[in-house]
Structure formats: C-alpha cells, structure tokens
Amino acid sequence: EQKVFNTGCPSIDLAKEIRNTGQLNFNPFEKYGGVGGQWSIGDDYIVVLQHPVTTEYKQSREHITITLDAIRELGMQTFWFWPNVDAGSDGTSKGIRSYREKFPLENLHFFKNMEGKDFLNLLNNSKCLIGNSSVGIRECSYLGVPVVNIGSRQNGRERGVNVIDVDYDVSVIKDAILKHVEHGKYSFGLIYGDGKAGSKIADIISKAELDFRKVLSYL
C-alpha cells in the first residue's frame, strides 16, 4: 500500500493546457489534409472516434455501419478519425470505405490522426464526441465535452456526467447526440486528475525510497 500513489492521469495535464485556449486555433483541413467535405472552422461540428472491440472483432464492420448510419441521418458536420489497429480494424476500415462509396457524405471529413494537443483542442470546441475511445472517458470528463459512448469497449471504467452510454442502435445514438448538443458543455470533472499529475509524479519519485530487490509476490 505504501508504494501506491494516486496522482491522476498525465494526459489530463495536456487537457489542462487546452481547456482555456478558447476557439479552435488551427485549420484542421489545411494542417492535416484528410478527405471529405469542408466547412468554416468556426461552424459547429461533432467528432467521431470508434475503434474495433477486440472481443467482438467479428462485428466490427456491423458496429461501424450503425454509427455511420446515425451520423449520416443527423446530417451534422463531423470530423471522423480512423480507428486504431486492434483486432477487427480491417472490418472497421472496410466498413468506412464501403460506406463512402455508397453514400455522398459531404458533411463528413476523415482524418488518419492528429497531434495530441490539436486533437484535444478540436474536442474541446466540439459539440459532442461519439464512439468508444478512452479519450471520451478521461480527457473529455476533465474538459466537460459531451460524449456518446457506444458499446462495451469502456466497460468498467469510471465515467463523468458528460457520458451517455448507448448500445449499437441508430435511433438511440441519434437521440443521445441530440440530447448532448441541446445540453452543451458540462462542468469539468476531476475523476482522472486535476492537471498536475506530472509534477506530483516527479515529486514522489524524487523522495521515494526505491527498492531494487526482485519480489515474487504471488508465492
């Protein structure tokens, strides 16, 4: 017990830097390229980041298609980020590519990735984050960004009042997004830290008595 310290998540330190930066301070289209429709960076938008679930990888294409249906039907301007490379990512990626060939998605713009601070700045100025990324549970809680968390990927993690959990259902996803957009931003939460994790960790390490002996605690 004396070796365990709760400092919070260091990524919240970055979120703290971003929280008070105000409006979007870069042009995502110019800086990161991507493909899809474009609009004024001062316009309202939502963000989607949905990864495959490794224990449900066979359903990844079905899962992403449901989210695509919901976003297309809403017609809101959307920054959509490519999934990670977990098991099932092929299904997610193929689902997105196939959907883009089938429907005109002028209100969507797709990115492969983005620098951390830029991504947090983009989220901080969005109306809502949709998907199943841990950023919705951690950083968005601190920033007060509304989140629609889809499916089981974040099960077991403590979440703030900014998160609405939904299943893979087009109507339910749409209703949750509209509820969040109407509500607007939430008060910032401290579930995952107060933005001072780095200094706390450095202070603890500088004072802690380190033990270099190997201990097999399971014996």
PDB file of C-alpha atoms in Angstrom:
ATOM      1  CA  GLU A   1       0.000   0.000   0.000  1.00  0.00           C
ATOM      2  CA  GLN A   2       2.816   2.430   0.835  1.00  0.00           C
ATOM      3  CA  LYS A   3       4.167   2.008  -2.706  1.00  0.00           C
ATOM      4  CA  VAL A   4       0.934   3.045  -4.449  1.00  0.00           C
ATOM      5  CA  PHE A   5       0.251   6.711  -5.239  1.00  0.00           C
ATOM      6  CA  ASN A   6      -2.817   8.177  -6.941  1.00  0.00           C
ATOM      7  CA  THR A   7      -1.550  11.108  -8.997  1.00  0.00           C
ATOM      8  CA  GLY A   8      -4.110  11.172 -11.770  1.00  0.00           C
ATOM      9  CA  CYS A   9      -3.525  10.605 -15.478  1.00  0.00           C
ATOM     10  CA  PRO A  10      -0.689  12.615 -17.101  1.00  0.00           C
ATOM     11  CA  SER A  11      -2.813  13.159 -20.206  1.00  0.00           C
ATOM     12  CA  ILE A  12      -5.050  15.396 -18.105  1.00  0.00           C
ATOM     13  CA  ASP A  13      -2.044  17.728 -17.766  1.00  0.00           C
ATOM     14  CA  LEU A  14      -2.283  18.289 -21.529  1.00  0.00           C
ATOM     15  CA  ALA A  15      -6.039  18.757 -21.289  1.00  0.00           C
ATOM     16  CA  LYS A  16      -5.500  21.439 -18.646  1.00  0.00           C
ATOM     17  CA  GLU A  17      -3.317  23.387 -21.074  1.00  0.00           C
ATOM     18  CA  ILE A  18      -6.038  23.165 -23.711  1.00  0.00           C
ATOM     19  CA  ARG A  19      -9.104  23.894 -21.587  1.00  0.00           C
ATOM     20  CA  ASN A  20      -8.767  27.668 -21.607  1.00  0.00           C
ATOM     21  CA  THR A  21      -7.359  28.156 -25.110  1.00  0.00           C
ATOM     22  CA  GLY A  22     -10.705  29.319 -26.438  1.00  0.00           C
ATOM     23  CA  GLN A  23     -11.760  28.708 -30.012  1.00  0.00           C
ATOM     24  CA  LEU A  24     -10.089  26.335 -32.444  1.00  0.00           C
ATOM     25  CA  ASN A  25      -6.624  27.776 -33.031  1.00  0.00           C
ATOM     26  CA  PHE A  26      -5.696  25.918 -36.229  1.00  0.00           C
ATOM     27  CA  ASN A  27      -7.308  24.867 -39.504  1.00  0.00           C
ATOM     28  CA  PRO A  28      -7.701  21.039 -39.478  1.00  0.00           C
ATOM     29  CA  PHE A  29      -8.221  20.870 -43.243  1.00  0.00           C
ATOM     30  CA  GLU A  30      -5.050  22.795 -44.052  1.00  0.00           C
ATOM     31  CA  LYS A  31      -2.832  21.233 -41.395  1.00  0.00           C
ATOM     32  CA  TYR A  32      -3.888  17.578 -41.661  1.00  0.00           C
ATOM     33  CA  GLY A  33      -5.445  17.146 -45.074  1.00  0.00           C
ATOM     34  CA  GLY A  34      -7.750  14.164 -44.928  1.00  0.00           C
ATOM     35  CA  VAL A  35     -10.677  13.531 -47.241  1.00  0.00           C
ATOM     36  CA  GLY A  36     -14.296  14.611 -47.340  1.00  0.00           C
ATOM     37  CA  GLY A  37     -16.366  17.750 -47.109  1.00  0.00           C
ATOM     38  CA  GLN A  38     -15.068  21.053 -45.755  1.00  0.00           C
ATOM     39  CA  TRP A  39     -16.660  23.941 -43.889  1.00  0.00           C
ATOM     40  CA  SER A  40     -15.730  27.078 -41.975  1.00  0.00           C
ATOM     41  CA  ILE A  41     -13.671  26.223 -38.874  1.00  0.00           C
ATOM     42  CA  GLY A  42     -15.984  28.500 -36.885  1.00  0.00           C
ATOM     43  CA  ASP A  43     -19.024  26.313 -37.615  1.00  0.00           C
ATOM     44  CA  ASP A  44     -20.465  23.786 -35.155  1.00  0.00           C
ATOM     45  CA  TYR A  45     -19.260  20.201 -35.508  1.00  0.00           C
ATOM     46  CA  ILE A  46     -19.111  16.829 -33.780  1.00  0.00           C
ATOM     47  CA  VAL A  47     -16.251  14.312 -33.626  1.00  0.00           C
ATOM     48  CA  VAL A  48     -16.341  10.535 -34.138  1.00  0.00           C
ATOM     49  CA  LEU A  49     -13.625   8.127 -32.981  1.00  0.00           C
ATOM     50  CA  GLN A  50     -14.686   4.481 -32.916  1.00  0.00           C
ATOM     51  CA  HIS A  51     -12.265   1.573 -32.563  1.00  0.00           C
ATOM     52  CA  PRO A  52     -12.957  -2.145 -33.014  1.00  0.00           C
ATOM     53  CA  VAL A  53     -13.623  -4.135 -29.834  1.00  0.00           C
ATOM     54  CA  THR A  54     -11.079  -6.959 -29.682  1.00  0.00           C
ATOM     55  CA  THR A  55     -13.532  -9.399 -28.084  1.00  0.00           C
ATOM     56  CA  GLU A  56     -16.163  -8.538 -30.707  1.00  0.00           C
ATOM     57  CA  TYR A  57     -13.896  -8.186 -33.740  1.00  0.00           C
ATOM     58  CA  LYS A  58     -16.210 -10.175 -35.995  1.00  0.00           C
ATOM     59  CA  GLN A  59     -18.893  -7.494 -35.533  1.00  0.00           C
ATOM     60  CA  SER A  60     -16.589  -4.526 -36.186  1.00  0.00           C
ATOM     61  CA  ARG A  61     -17.961  -3.793 -39.658  1.00  0.00           C
ATOM     62  CA  GLU A  62     -21.551  -4.051 -38.442  1.00  0.00           C
ATOM     63  CA  HIS A  63     -20.762  -1.779 -35.492  1.00  0.00           C
ATOM     64  CA  ILE A  64     -19.192   0.978 -37.578  1.00  0.00           C
ATOM     65  CA  THR A  65     -22.006   0.846 -40.141  1.00  0.00           C
ATOM     66  CA  ILE A  66     -24.552   1.545 -37.416  1.00  0.00           C
ATOM     67  CA  THR A  67     -22.616   4.613 -36.292  1.00  0.00           C
ATOM     68  CA  LEU A  68     -22.231   5.778 -39.892  1.00  0.00           C
ATOM     69  CA  ASP A  69     -25.988   5.435 -40.394  1.00  0.00           C
ATOM     70  CA  ALA A  70     -26.680   7.549 -37.299  1.00  0.00           C
ATOM     71  CA  ILE A  71     -24.255  10.320 -38.279  1.00  0.00           C
ATOM     72  CA  ARG A  72     -25.439  10.398 -41.903  1.00  0.00           C
ATOM     73  CA  GLU A  73     -29.077  10.665 -40.847  1.00  0.00           C
ATOM     74  CA  LEU A  74     -28.303  13.515 -38.421  1.00  0.00           C
ATOM     75  CA  GLY A  75     -26.510  15.481 -41.152  1.00  0.00           C
ATOM     76  CA  MET A  76     -24.244  17.329 -38.718  1.00  0.00           C
ATOM     77  CA  GLN A  77     -20.758  18.438 -39.751  1.00  0.00           C
ATOM     78  CA  THR A  78     -18.419  15.748 -38.486  1.00  0.00           C
ATOM     79  CA  PHE A  79     -14.698  15.195 -38.070  1.00  0.00           C
ATOM     80  CA  TRP A  80     -14.237  11.408 -38.259  1.00  0.00           C
ATOM     81  CA  PHE A  81     -10.992   9.723 -37.188  1.00  0.00           C
ATOM     82  CA  TRP A  82      -9.635   6.432 -38.479  1.00  0.00           C
ATOM     83  CA  PRO A  83      -9.611   3.503 -35.977  1.00  0.00           C
ATOM     84  CA  ASN A  84      -6.562   2.030 -34.246  1.00  0.00           C
ATOM     85  CA  VAL A  85      -5.011  -1.283 -35.335  1.00  0.00           C
ATOM     86  CA  ASP A  86      -6.638  -3.571 -32.753  1.00  0.00           C
ATOM     87  CA  ALA A  87      -8.126  -6.869 -33.901  1.00  0.00           C
ATOM     88  CA  GLY A  88     -11.118  -6.060 -36.093  1.00  0.00           C
ATOM     89  CA  SER A  89      -9.661  -2.841 -37.527  1.00  0.00           C
ATOM     90  CA  ASP A  90      -9.902  -4.277 -41.052  1.00  0.00           C
ATOM     91  CA  GLY A  91     -13.648  -4.620 -40.636  1.00  0.00           C
ATOM     92  CA  THR A  92     -13.957  -1.076 -39.315  1.00  0.00           C
ATOM     93  CA  SER A  93     -11.812   0.410 -42.101  1.00  0.00           C
ATOM     94  CA  LYS A  94     -13.533  -1.573 -44.858  1.00  0.00           C
ATOM     95  CA  GLY A  95     -16.885  -0.555 -43.451  1.00  0.00           C
ATOM     96  CA  ILE A  96     -15.962   3.135 -43.678  1.00  0.00           C
ATOM     97  CA  ARG A  97     -14.539   2.834 -47.216  1.00  0.00           C
ATOM     98  CA  SER A  98     -17.529   0.885 -48.479  1.00  0.00           C
ATOM     99  CA  TYR A  99     -19.946   3.348 -46.897  1.00  0.00           C
ATOM    100  CA  ARG A 100     -18.186   6.309 -48.509  1.00  0.00           C
ATOM    101  CA  GLU A 101     -18.591   4.690 -51.931  1.00  0.00           C
ATOM    102  CA  LYS A 102     -22.287   4.067 -51.318  1.00  0.00           C
ATOM    103  CA  PHE A 103     -23.370   7.431 -49.881  1.00  0.00           C
ATOM    104  CA  PRO A 104     -22.398  11.068 -50.513  1.00  0.00           C
ATOM    105  CA  LEU A 105     -21.007  12.178 -47.138  1.00  0.00           C
ATOM    106  CA  GLU A 106     -20.436  15.876 -47.733  1.00  0.00           C
ATOM    107  CA  ASN A 107     -20.892  16.677 -44.044  1.00  0.00           C
ATOM    108  CA  LEU A 108     -18.077  14.291 -43.009  1.00  0.00           C
ATOM    109  CA  HIS A 109     -14.311  14.786 -43.138  1.00  0.00           C
ATOM    110  CA  PHE A 110     -11.980  11.868 -42.371  1.00  0.00           C
ATOM    111  CA  PHE A 111      -8.534  12.068 -40.741  1.00  0.00           C
ATOM    112  CA  LYS A 112      -5.928   9.379 -40.111  1.00  0.00           C
ATOM    113  CA  ASN A 113      -4.514  11.037 -36.991  1.00  0.00           C
ATOM    114  CA  MET A 114      -3.688  14.348 -35.329  1.00  0.00           C
ATOM    115  CA  GLU A 115      -1.163  15.714 -32.833  1.00  0.00           C
ATOM    116  CA  GLY A 116      -2.297  15.310 -29.237  1.00  0.00           C
ATOM    117  CA  LYS A 117      -2.781  18.974 -28.346  1.00  0.00           C
ATOM    118  CA  ASP A 118      -4.519  19.717 -31.646  1.00  0.00           C
ATOM    119  CA  PHE A 119      -6.853  16.769 -31.121  1.00  0.00           C
ATOM    120  CA  LEU A 120      -7.757  17.948 -27.616  1.00  0.00           C
ATOM    121  CA  ASN A 121      -8.297  21.472 -28.948  1.00  0.00           C
ATOM    122  CA  LEU A 122     -10.603  20.031 -31.613  1.00  0.00           C
ATOM    123  CA  LEU A 123     -12.539  18.055 -28.986  1.00  0.00           C
ATOM    124  CA  ASN A 124     -12.742  20.999 -26.617  1.00  0.00           C
ATOM    125  CA  ASN A 125     -14.532  23.056 -29.268  1.00  0.00           C
ATOM    126  CA  SER A 126     -16.815  20.272 -30.486  1.00  0.00           C
ATOM    127  CA  LYS A 127     -20.468  19.798 -29.645  1.00  0.00           C
ATOM    128  CA  CYS A 128     -20.030  16.099 -28.864  1.00  0.00           C
ATOM    129  CA  LEU A 129     -17.669  13.125 -29.175  1.00  0.00           C
ATOM    130  CA  ILE A 130     -19.177   9.876 -30.433  1.00  0.00           C
ATOM    131  CA  GLY A 131     -17.559   6.425 -30.402  1.00  0.00           C
ATOM    132  CA  ASN A 132     -15.742   4.288 -27.858  1.00  0.00           C
ATOM    133  CA  SER A 133     -12.334   5.892 -27.295  1.00  0.00           C
ATOM    134  CA  SER A 134     -10.840   6.270 -23.812  1.00  0.00           C
ATOM    135  CA  VAL A 135     -10.399   9.991 -24.532  1.00  0.00           C
ATOM    136  CA  GLY A 136     -14.155  10.293 -24.062  1.00  0.00           C
ATOM    137  CA  ILE A 137     -13.898   8.782 -20.606  1.00  0.00           C
ATOM    138  CA  ARG A 138     -10.732  10.543 -19.414  1.00  0.00           C
ATOM    139  CA  GLU A 139      -9.837  13.832 -21.107  1.00  0.00           C
ATOM    140  CA  CYS A 140     -13.400  14.739 -22.106  1.00  0.00           C
ATOM    141  CA  SER A 141     -14.516  14.359 -18.493  1.00  0.00           C
ATOM    142  CA  TYR A 142     -11.967  16.999 -17.478  1.00  0.00           C
ATOM    143  CA  LEU A 143     -12.844  19.237 -20.441  1.00  0.00           C
ATOM    144  CA  GLY A 144     -16.591  18.819 -19.943  1.00  0.00           C
ATOM    145  CA  VAL A 145     -17.072  17.694 -23.546  1.00  0.00           C
ATOM    146  CA  PRO A 146     -20.330  15.735 -24.071  1.00  0.00           C
ATOM    147  CA  VAL A 147     -19.688  12.097 -25.021  1.00  0.00           C
ATOM    148  CA  VAL A 148     -21.848   9.353 -26.505  1.00  0.00           C
ATOM    149  CA  ASN A 149     -20.018   6.138 -25.613  1.00  0.00           C
ATOM    150  CA  ILE A 150     -21.086   3.229 -27.810  1.00  0.00           C
ATOM    151  CA  GLY A 151     -20.836  -0.422 -26.817  1.00  0.00           C
ATOM    152  CA  SER A 152     -18.679  -2.310 -24.334  1.00  0.00           C
ATOM    153  CA  ARG A 153     -15.107  -1.141 -25.018  1.00  0.00           C
ATOM    154  CA  GLN A 154     -15.004   1.167 -21.985  1.00  0.00           C
ATOM    155  CA  ASN A 155     -16.928  -1.106 -19.594  1.00  0.00           C
ATOM    156  CA  GLY A 156     -15.709  -0.986 -16.010  1.00  0.00           C
ATOM    157  CA  ARG A 157     -14.198   2.494 -16.234  1.00  0.00           C
ATOM    158  CA  GLU A 158     -15.496   5.253 -14.008  1.00  0.00           C
ATOM    159  CA  ARG A 159     -17.116   7.991 -16.053  1.00  0.00           C
ATOM    160  CA  GLY A 160     -18.394  11.504 -15.511  1.00  0.00           C
ATOM    161  CA  VAL A 161     -21.815  13.079 -16.038  1.00  0.00           C
ATOM    162  CA  ASN A 162     -20.688  14.088 -19.540  1.00  0.00           C
ATOM    163  CA  VAL A 163     -21.006  10.480 -20.795  1.00  0.00           C
ATOM    164  CA  ILE A 164     -24.146   8.809 -22.123  1.00  0.00           C
ATOM    165  CA  ASP A 165     -23.667   5.058 -22.649  1.00  0.00           C
ATOM    166  CA  VAL A 166     -25.595   3.505 -25.544  1.00  0.00           C
ATOM    167  CA  ASP A 167     -25.727   0.245 -27.471  1.00  0.00           C
ATOM    168  CA  TYR A 168     -25.362  -0.190 -31.243  1.00  0.00           C
ATOM    169  CA  ASP A 169     -28.717   1.289 -32.254  1.00  0.00           C
ATOM    170  CA  VAL A 170     -29.146   4.085 -34.797  1.00  0.00           C
ATOM    171  CA  SER A 171     -32.108   5.774 -33.121  1.00  0.00           C
ATOM    172  CA  VAL A 172     -30.607   5.580 -29.630  1.00  0.00           C
ATOM    173  CA  ILE A 173     -27.282   7.008 -30.819  1.00  0.00           C
ATOM    174  CA  LYS A 174     -29.027   9.894 -32.609  1.00  0.00           C
ATOM    175  CA  ASP A 175     -31.190  10.693 -29.578  1.00  0.00           C
ATOM    176  CA  ALA A 176     -28.152  10.734 -27.273  1.00  0.00           C
ATOM    177  CA  ILE A 177     -26.235  13.074 -29.605  1.00  0.00           C
ATOM    178  CA  LEU A 178     -29.163  15.482 -29.877  1.00  0.00           C
ATOM    179  CA  LYS A 179     -29.604  15.456 -26.093  1.00  0.00           C
ATOM    180  CA  HIS A 180     -25.953  16.355 -25.604  1.00  0.00           C
ATOM    181  CA  VAL A 181     -25.974  19.070 -28.283  1.00  0.00           C
ATOM    182  CA  GLU A 182     -29.002  20.651 -26.649  1.00  0.00           C
ATOM    183  CA  HIS A 183     -27.357  20.479 -23.225  1.00  0.00           C
ATOM    184  CA  GLY A 184     -23.988  21.878 -24.232  1.00  0.00           C
ATOM    185  CA  LYS A 185     -20.781  21.570 -22.237  1.00  0.00           C
ATOM    186  CA  TYR A 186     -20.665  20.086 -18.747  1.00  0.00           C
ATOM    187  CA  SER A 187     -18.703  21.263 -15.737  1.00  0.00           C
ATOM    188  CA  PHE A 188     -15.169  19.902 -15.808  1.00  0.00           C
ATOM    189  CA  GLY A 189     -14.574  16.766 -13.724  1.00  0.00           C
ATOM    190  CA  LEU A 190     -11.601  15.554 -11.687  1.00  0.00           C
ATOM    191  CA  ILE A 191     -12.147  11.794 -11.898  1.00  0.00           C
ATOM    192  CA  TYR A 192      -8.844  11.245 -13.710  1.00  0.00           C
ATOM    193  CA  GLY A 193      -6.814  14.058 -12.195  1.00  0.00           C
ATOM    194  CA  ASP A 194      -6.541  17.810 -11.755  1.00  0.00           C
ATOM    195  CA  GLY A 195      -3.906  18.518 -14.399  1.00  0.00           C
ATOM    196  CA  LYS A 196      -0.938  18.280 -12.040  1.00  0.00           C
ATOM    197  CA  ALA A 197      -0.048  14.589 -12.420  1.00  0.00           C
ATOM    198  CA  GLY A 198       3.389  15.222 -13.934  1.00  0.00           C
ATOM    199  CA  SER A 199       4.627  17.398 -11.068  1.00  0.00           C
ATOM    200  CA  LYS A 200       3.126  15.008  -8.498  1.00  0.00           C
ATOM    201  CA  ILE A 201       4.850  12.009 -10.096  1.00  0.00           C
ATOM    202  CA  ALA A 202       8.190  13.832 -10.260  1.00  0.00           C
ATOM    203  CA  ASP A 203       7.897  14.868  -6.616  1.00  0.00           C
ATOM    204  CA  ILE A 204       7.064  11.328  -5.474  1.00  0.00           C
ATOM    205  CA  ILE A 205       9.917   9.771  -7.445  1.00  0.00           C
ATOM    206  CA  SER A 206      12.375  12.334  -6.075  1.00  0.00           C
ATOM    207  CA  LYS A 207      11.505  11.374  -2.486  1.00  0.00           C
ATOM    208  CA  ALA A 208      10.547   7.697  -2.680  1.00  0.00           C
ATOM    209  CA  GLU A 209      12.826   5.018  -1.253  1.00  0.00           C
ATOM    210  CA  LEU A 210      13.389   2.754  -4.240  1.00  0.00           C
ATOM    211  CA  ASP A 211      13.683  -0.995  -3.713  1.00  0.00           C
ATOM    212  CA  PHE A 212      15.684  -2.869  -6.323  1.00  0.00           C
ATOM    213  CA  ARG A 213      15.122  -6.339  -4.884  1.00  0.00           C
ATOM    214  CA  LYS A 214      13.041  -8.666  -7.012  1.00  0.00           C
ATOM    215  CA  VAL A 215       9.964  -9.807  -5.092  1.00  0.00           C
ATOM    216  CA  LEU A 216       7.703 -12.628  -6.303  1.00  0.00           C
ATOM    217  CA  SER A 217       4.515 -11.567  -4.587  1.00  0.00           C
ATOM    218  CA  TYR A 218       2.498 -14.480  -5.950  1.00  0.00           C
ATOM    219  CA  LEU A 219       4.449 -17.131  -3.980  1.00  0.00           C
TER     220      LEU A 219
END
